[in-house]
CSV table of C-alpha atoms in Angstrom, one decimal:
chain,number,residue,atom,x,y,z
A,281,UNK,CA,15.6,60.8,-17.0
A,282,UNK,CA,12.4,61.1,-19.1
A,283,UNK,CA,9.4,62.4,-17.4
A,284,UNK,CA,6.3,60.2,-16.9
A,285,UNK,CA,3.0,61.8,-17.2
A,286,UNK,CA,0.5,61.6,-14.3
A,287,UNK,CA,-1.9,59.3,-16.3
A,288,UNK,CA,0.9,57.0,-17.1
A,289,UNK,CA,1.9,56.9,-13.5
A,290,UNK,CA,-1.6,56.1,-12.5
A,291,UNK,CA,-1.8,53.3,-15.2
A,292,UNK,CA,1.5,51.8,-14.0
A,293,UNK,CA,0.3,51.9,-10.4
A,294,UNK,CA,-3.0,50.3,-11.3
A,295,UNK,CA,-1.4,47.6,-13.4
A,296,UNK,CA,1.1,46.9,-10.6
A,297,UNK,CA,-1.7,46.4,-8.1
A,298,UNK,CA,-3.7,44.3,-10.5
A,299,UNK,CA,-0.6,42.1,-11.0
A,300,UNK,CA,-0.2,41.7,-7.3
A,301,UNK,CA,-3.9,41.0,-6.8
A,302,UNK,CA,-3.8,38.5,-9.7
A,303,UNK,CA,-0.9,36.7,-8.1
A,304,UNK,CA,-2.6,36.7,-4.7
A,305,UNK,CA,-5.7,35.3,-6.3
A,306,UNK,CA,-3.7,32.6,-8.0
A,307,UNK,CA,-2.0,31.7,-4.7
A,308,UNK,CA,-5.3,31.6,-2.9
A,309,UNK,CA,-6.7,29.3,-5.6
A,310,UNK,CA,-3.7,27.0,-5.3
A,311,UNK,CA,-4.2,26.9,-1.5
A,312,UNK,CA,-7.9,26.2,-1.9
A,313,UNK,CA,-7.1,23.4,-4.4
A,314,UNK,CA,-4.5,21.9,-2.0
A,315,UNK,CA,-7.0,22.1,0.9
A,316,UNK,CA,-9.6,20.3,-1.2
A,317,UNK,CA,-7.2,17.6,-2.3
A,318,UNK,CA,-7.1,14.1,-0.9
A,319,UNK,CA,-3.5,13.2,-0.1
A,320,UNK,CA,-3.0,9.6,-1.0
A,321,UNK,CA,0.0,7.3,-0.3
A,322,UNK,CA,0.8,4.7,-3.0
A,323,UNK,CA,3.3,1.9,-3.3
A,324,UNK,CA,5.0,1.5,-6.8
A,325,UNK,CA,2.2,3.6,-8.3
A,326,UNK,CA,-0.2,0.6,-8.3
A,327,UNK,CA,-3.3,2.2,-6.9
A,328,UNK,CA,-3.0,5.3,-9.2
A,329,UNK,CA,-2.5,2.9,-12.1
A,330,UNK,CA,-5.5,0.8,-11.1
A,331,UNK,CA,-7.9,3.8,-10.9
A,332,UNK,CA,-6.7,5.1,-14.2
A,333,UNK,CA,-6.9,1.8,-16.0
A,334,UNK,CA,-10.5,1.3,-14.7
A,335,UNK,CA,-11.5,4.9,-15.6
A,336,UNK,CA,-12.2,5.7,-12.0
A,337,UNK,CA,-10.0,8.7,-11.9
A,338,UNK,CA,-12.3,10.8,-14.1
A,339,UNK,CA,-14.9,13.2,-12.9
A,340,UNK,CA,-13.6,13.2,-9.4
A,341,UNK,CA,-15.1,16.1,-7.5
A,342,UNK,CA,-11.9,16.8,-5.6
A,343,UNK,CA,-8.2,16.6,-6.4
A,344,UNK,CA,-6.1,13.5,-5.8
A,345,UNK,CA,-2.4,14.1,-4.8
A,346,UNK,CA,-0.3,11.0,-4.9
A,347,UNK,CA,2.7,10.3,-2.7
A,348,UNK,CA,5.1,7.4,-3.4
A,349,UNK,CA,6.2,5.0,-0.6
A,350,UNK,CA,8.5,2.0,-0.7
A,351,UNK,CA,6.5,-0.1,1.7
A,352,UNK,CA,3.5,-0.1,4.0
A,353,UNK,CA,5.2,0.8,7.3
A,354,UNK,CA,6.5,4.1,5.9
A,355,UNK,CA,3.1,4.9,4.5
A,356,UNK,CA,1.5,4.4,7.9
A,357,UNK,CA,4.1,6.6,9.5
A,358,UNK,CA,3.1,9.4,7.1
A,359,UNK,CA,-0.6,8.8,7.9
A,360,UNK,CA,0.1,9.1,11.6
A,361,UNK,CA,2.0,12.3,11.1
A,362,UNK,CA,-0.8,13.8,9.1
A,363,UNK,CA,1.3,14.1,5.9
A,364,UNK,CA,-1.3,12.0,3.9
A,365,UNK,CA,-4.9,11.2,4.4
A,366,UNK,CA,-5.2,7.6,3.1
A,367,UNK,CA,-3.4,4.7,1.3
A,368,UNK,CA,-3.4,1.0,0.8
A,369,UNK,CA,-1.2,-1.5,2.6
A,370,UNK,CA,-0.8,-5.2,3.2
A,371,UNK,CA,-2.0,-7.1,6.3
A,372,UNK,CA,0.9,-6.7,8.7
A,373,UNK,CA,1.8,-3.0,8.8
A,374,UNK,CA,-1.5,-2.0,10.5
A,375,UNK,CA,-0.6,-4.4,13.4
A,376,UNK,CA,2.7,-2.6,14.0
A,377,UNK,CA,0.9,0.8,13.6
A,378,UNK,CA,-1.7,-0.2,16.2
A,379,UNK,CA,0.9,-1.5,18.7
A,380,UNK,CA,2.8,1.8,18.2
A,381,UNK,CA,-0.3,3.9,19.0
A,382,UNK,CA,-0.8,5.3,15.5
A,383,UNK,CA,-3.9,7.4,14.9
A,384,UNK,CA,-4.9,5.3,11.9
A,385,UNK,CA,-7.9,3.2,11.0
A,386,UNK,CA,-8.7,0.4,8.5
A,387,UNK,CA,-11.7,1.6,6.4
A,388,UNK,CA,-11.7,-1.0,3.5
A,389,UNK,CA,-10.7,-4.6,2.9
A,390,UNK,CA,-9.8,-6.4,-0.3
A,391,UNK,CA,-9.3,-10.2,-0.3
A,392,UNK,CA,-8.0,-12.8,-2.7
A,393,UNK,CA,-4.3,-12.1,-3.3
A,394,UNK,CA,-2.7,-15.0,-1.4
A,395,UNK,CA,0.1,-15.3,-3.9
A,396,UNK,CA,1.1,-11.6,-3.6
A,397,UNK,CA,3.8,-12.4,-1.1
A,398,UNK,CA,6.5,-15.1,-1.6
A,399,UNK,CA,9.6,-16.4,0.0
A,400,UNK,CA,12.2,-16.3,-2.8
A,401,UNK,CA,15.4,-18.2,-3.4
A,402,UNK,CA,18.3,-17.0,-5.7
A,403,UNK,CA,19.0,-18.9,-8.9
A,404,UNK,CA,21.0,-22.0,-8.3
A,405,UNK,CA,20.1,-22.3,-4.6
A,406,UNK,CA,20.4,-25.7,-3.0
A,407,UNK,CA,17.4,-25.0,-0.6
A,408,UNK,CA,14.5,-27.4,-1.3
A,409,UNK,CA,12.2,-26.7,1.7
A,410,UNK,CA,11.8,-24.1,4.3
A,411,UNK,CA,13.5,-26.2,7.0
A,412,UNK,CA,16.7,-25.9,4.9
A,413,UNK,CA,16.9,-22.2,5.7
A,414,UNK,CA,18.0,-22.9,9.2
A,415,UNK,CA,21.1,-20.7,9.9
A,416,UNK,CA,20.9,-18.9,6.5
A,417,UNK,CA,20.5,-15.2,5.7
A,418,UNK,CA,16.9,-14.3,5.1
A,419,UNK,CA,15.8,-10.7,4.3
A,420,UNK,CA,12.5,-9.1,5.0
A,421,UNK,CA,11.0,-5.6,5.6
A,422,UNK,CA,10.1,-5.5,9.3
A,423,UNK,CA,6.4,-5.1,9.9
A,424,UNK,CA,5.5,-5.9,6.3
A,425,UNK,CA,3.1,-8.5,4.8
A,426,UNK,CA,6.2,-10.4,3.7
A,427,UNK,CA,7.3,-10.5,7.4
A,428,UNK,CA,4.1,-12.4,8.4
A,429,UNK,CA,4.5,-14.9,5.5
A,430,UNK,CA,8.1,-15.6,6.7
A,431,UNK,CA,6.9,-16.2,10.2
A,432,UNK,CA,4.1,-18.5,9.1
A,433,UNK,CA,6.4,-20.5,6.8
A,434,UNK,CA,9.0,-20.9,9.5
A,435,UNK,CA,6.4,-21.9,12.0
A,436,UNK,CA,5.0,-24.5,9.7
A,437,UNK,CA,8.5,-25.9,9.2
A,438,UNK,CA,9.1,-26.2,12.9
A,439,UNK,CA,11.4,-23.1,13.0
A,440,UNK,CA,11.3,-19.7,14.5
A,441,UNK,CA,12.9,-16.4,13.5
A,442,UNK,CA,15.8,-17.1,15.8
A,443,UNK,CA,16.6,-20.2,13.7
A,444,UNK,CA,17.6,-18.1,10.7
A,445,UNK,CA,20.0,-15.2,10.3
A,446,UNK,CA,17.3,-12.6,9.9
A,447,UNK,CA,18.1,-9.4,8.0
A,448,UNK,CA,15.7,-6.5,8.2
A,449,UNK,CA,15.9,-4.4,5.0
A,450,UNK,CA,13.7,-2.3,2.8
A,451,UNK,CA,12.6,-3.9,-0.5
A,452,UNK,CA,15.0,-1.8,-2.5
A,453,UNK,CA,18.0,-2.6,-0.3
A,454,UNK,CA,17.1,-6.3,-0.1
A,455,UNK,CA,16.6,-6.4,-3.9
A,456,UNK,CA,20.2,-5.3,-4.4
A,457,UNK,CA,21.6,-7.7,-1.8
A,458,UNK,CA,19.6,-10.6,-3.2
A,459,UNK,CA,20.7,-9.8,-6.8
A,460,UNK,CA,24.3,-9.7,-5.7
A,461,UNK,CA,24.2,-13.1,-3.9
A,462,UNK,CA,24.4,-11.8,-0.3
A,463,UNK,CA,21.1,-13.4,0.7
A,464,UNK,CA,19.9,-17.0,0.9
A,465,UNK,CA,16.3,-16.1,0.8
A,466,UNK,CA,14.0,-13.0,0.6
A,467,UNK,CA,10.4,-12.6,1.8
A,468,UNK,CA,8.7,-9.9,-0.3
A,469,UNK,CA,5.6,-9.0,-2.4
A,470,UNK,CA,4.7,-8.0,-5.9
A,471,UNK,CA,6.0,-6.3,-8.0
A,472,UNK,CA,9.4,-7.3,-6.4
A,473,UNK,CA,8.5,-11.0,-6.6
A,474,UNK,CA,7.9,-10.7,-10.3
A,475,UNK,CA,11.1,-8.7,-10.9
A,476,UNK,CA,13.2,-11.3,-9.1
A,477,UNK,CA,11.6,-14.4,-10.7
A,478,UNK,CA,12.0,-12.7,-14.1
A,479,UNK,CA,15.8,-12.7,-13.4
A,480,UNK,CA,15.9,-16.3,-12.4
A,481,UNK,CA,14.8,-16.4,-8.7
A,482,UNK,CA,12.6,-19.3,-7.5
A,483,UNK,CA,9.6,-19.2,-5.3
A,484,UNK,CA,10.1,-21.5,-2.3
A,485,UNK,CA,6.6,-20.8,-0.9
A,486,UNK,CA,3.9,-18.2,-1.3
A,487,UNK,CA,1.0,-17.1,0.8
A,488,UNK,CA,-1.5,-19.5,-0.7
A,489,UNK,CA,-1.6,-21.8,2.4
A,490,UNK,CA,-2.6,-18.9,4.8
A,491,UNK,CA,-6.0,-17.1,4.3
A,492,UNK,CA,-4.8,-14.1,6.3
A,493,UNK,CA,-2.0,-13.4,3.8
A,494,UNK,CA,-4.3,-12.5,0.9
A,495,UNK,CA,-5.7,-9.3,2.4
A,496,UNK,CA,-5.0,-5.7,1.5
A,497,UNK,CA,-6.2,-2.9,3.7
A,498,UNK,CA,-7.3,0.6,2.8
A,499,UNK,CA,-6.3,2.9,5.6
A,500,UNK,CA,-7.0,6.4,6.6
A,501,UNK,CA,-5.8,8.8,9.4
A,502,UNK,CA,-8.1,9.5,12.3
A,503,UNK,CA,-7.6,13.2,11.6
A,504,UNK,CA,-9.1,12.8,8.1
A,505,UNK,CA,-11.9,10.6,9.3
A,506,UNK,CA,-12.9,13.2,11.9
A,507,UNK,CA,-13.2,15.9,9.2
A,508,UNK,CA,-16.7,15.6,7.7
A,509,UNK,CA,-15.6,16.9,4.2
A,510,UNK,CA,-12.5,14.8,4.1
A,511,UNK,CA,-14.5,11.7,5.3
A,512,UNK,CA,-16.9,12.3,2.4
A,513,UNK,CA,-13.9,12.3,0.0
A,514,UNK,CA,-12.7,9.1,1.6
A,515,UNK,CA,-16.0,7.4,1.1
A,516,UNK,CA,-16.1,8.3,-2.6
A,517,UNK,CA,-12.4,7.3,-3.1
A,518,UNK,CA,-13.0,3.9,-1.4
A,519,UNK,CA,-16.0,3.2,-3.7
A,520,UNK,CA,-13.9,4.1,-6.7
A,521,UNK,CA,-11.2,1.7,-5.5
A,522,UNK,CA,-13.7,-1.1,-5.0
A,523,UNK,CA,-15.2,-0.6,-8.5
A,524,UNK,CA,-11.7,-0.4,-10.0
A,525,UNK,CA,-10.6,-3.6,-8.3
A,526,UNK,CA,-13.8,-5.3,-9.5
A,527,UNK,CA,-13.1,-4.2,-13.0
A,528,UNK,CA,-9.5,-5.4,-12.8
A,529,UNK,CA,-10.5,-8.8,-11.6
A,530,UNK,CA,-13.1,-9.1,-14.3
A,531,UNK,CA,-10.8,-7.9,-17.0
A,532,UNK,CA,-7.4,-9.5,-16.3
A,533,UNK,CA,-6.1,-9.0,-19.9
A,534,UNK,CA,-6.7,-5.2,-19.9
A,535,UNK,CA,-5.4,-4.8,-16.3
A,536,UNK,CA,-2.4,-7.0,-17.1
A,537,UNK,CA,-1.4,-4.7,-19.9
A,538,UNK,CA,-1.6,-1.7,-17.6
A,539,UNK,CA,0.1,-3.4,-14.7
A,540,UNK,CA,3.0,-4.6,-16.9
A,541,UNK,CA,3.5,-1.1,-18.1
A,542,UNK,CA,3.7,0.4,-14.6
A,543,UNK,CA,5.8,-2.3,-13.1
A,544,UNK,CA,7.9,-3.0,-16.3
A,545,UNK,CA,7.4,-6.7,-15.8
A,546,UNK,CA,7.0,-9.1,-18.7
A,547,UNK,CA,3.4,-9.3,-19.7
A,548,UNK,CA,3.4,-13.1,-19.5
A,549,UNK,CA,4.6,-13.0,-15.9
A,550,UNK,CA,2.0,-10.5,-14.9
A,551,UNK,CA,-0.7,-12.6,-16.5
A,552,UNK,CA,0.4,-15.7,-14.5
A,553,UNK,CA,0.2,-13.7,-11.3
A,554,UNK,CA,-3.3,-12.3,-12.1
A,555,UNK,CA,-4.6,-15.7,-13.1
A,556,UNK,CA,-4.1,-16.8,-9.4
A,557,UNK,CA,-5.7,-13.7,-7.9
A,558,UNK,CA,-9.3,-12.8,-7.5
A,559,UNK,CA,-9.0,-9.6,-5.4
A,560,UNK,CA,-12.3,-7.9,-4.5
A,561,UNK,CA,-13.4,-5.5,-1.8
A,562,UNK,CA,-15.5,-7.0,0.9
A,563,UNK,CA,-17.3,-5.6,4.0
A,564,UNK,CA,-15.4,-5.4,7.3
A,565,UNK,CA,-17.0,-8.3,9.3
A,566,UNK,CA,-16.1,-10.6,12.2
A,567,UNK,CA,-14.4,-13.1,9.9
A,568,UNK,CA,-12.0,-10.4,8.5
A,569,UNK,CA,-11.3,-9.2,12.0
A,570,UNK,CA,-10.6,-12.8,13.2
A,571,UNK,CA,-8.0,-13.3,10.5
A,572,UNK,CA,-6.3,-10.1,11.4
A,573,UNK,CA,-6.3,-11.0,15.1
A,574,UNK,CA,-4.5,-14.3,14.2
A,575,UNK,CA,-1.8,-12.3,12.4
A,576,UNK,CA,-1.4,-9.9,15.3
A,577,UNK,CA,-1.2,-12.7,17.8
A,578,UNK,CA,1.6,-14.3,15.8
A,579,UNK,CA,3.6,-11.1,15.9
A,580,UNK,CA,2.9,-10.7,19.7
A,581,UNK,CA,4.0,-14.3,20.3
A,582,UNK,CA,7.4,-13.5,18.7
A,583,UNK,CA,7.7,-10.3,20.7
A,584,UNK,CA,7.9,-8.3,17.5
A,585,UNK,CA,5.4,-5.8,18.8
A,586,UNK,CA,5.6,-4.1,22.2
A,587,UNK,CA,2.2,-5.4,23.4
A,588,UNK,CA,-0.7,-7.6,22.3
A,589,UNK,CA,-3.4,-5.7,20.5
A,590,UNK,CA,-7.2,-6.1,19.9
A,591,UNK,CA,-7.3,-5.5,16.2
A,592,UNK,CA,-11.1,-4.8,16.3
A,593,UNK,CA,-10.2,-1.3,17.6
A,594,UNK,CA,-8.3,-0.6,14.4
A,595,UNK,CA,-11.3,-1.2,12.1
A,596,UNK,CA,-13.8,1.5,11.1
A,597,UNK,CA,-16.7,-0.1,9.2
A,598,UNK,CA,-18.6,3.2,8.5
A,599,UNK,CA,-18.3,2.8,4.7
A,600,UNK,CA,-19.4,-0.8,4.5
A,601,UNK,CA,-22.8,0.1,3.2
A,602,UNK,CA,-21.4,2.2,0.4
A,603,UNK,CA,-19.3,-0.6,-1.2
A,604,UNK,CA,-20.6,-2.3,-4.3
A,605,UNK,CA,-21.5,-6.0,-3.8
A,606,UNK,CA,-18.6,-8.3,-4.6
A,607,UNK,CA,-19.3,-10.6,-7.5
């Protein structure tokens, strides 16, 4: 075996330690970056796409790490477990989260998307009104915004959930069952509404008749809100969301192009949807809380949550003053 000179040994030793130190430094940098990152839950990539389309994902003084979720209830479970810091959900999931004792708060409210949820019928259905669904198979994701729309539509028709053959299913599972003809109706939200109608489904009713169905909530974990540095990030992120939503509402053509790309829906269909929406962030106020209480009371009346809740306890209005004025 060839001999290695003392200087060479020292050089190899030095380089070896430098490599180890360099790797350790890189690892520490990655840990620091992860610690500085805001962990955000997203459904169908819509919030990430919104921020990007509006240019609100540039010059962010912290990292944004995105986590996909199929629906709001799963996102809230991750929040409660501390796996993520924040996200955006529909109106119903926070009620179930509160009834379940989740450590989650509503920090932002966007209104104006009443047609986001719809009760769908398959192509060729003989159903003409909600009352015709009596005894038929209707799918919905339990605890979702579509769930409340279904309850409200049935109640208006003089029916209750016991009058239909209710099938609780995730949007993906229900989508497959609906497409294969195993369901008579499906209560769901966009982009699933658009995907189904693009394949021939018909909207029996949407949320336009109920003011409380047009609300989206920005939510955060109590753990994140109790961390001063994380709360500062949440404040900045919420303002960016509000500005991005205001941009999208003021520029439906540009946002429609981006939304069609992320959802893979036909542009014309997306444009029709956006034409009926005027979604903007508004301050948390007594009117917002009253609408949410009406929704919570409906779930409690049907014994879908284990106990009645006072939804005011779920709201954290600390960021109201930071929001841009809705136009």
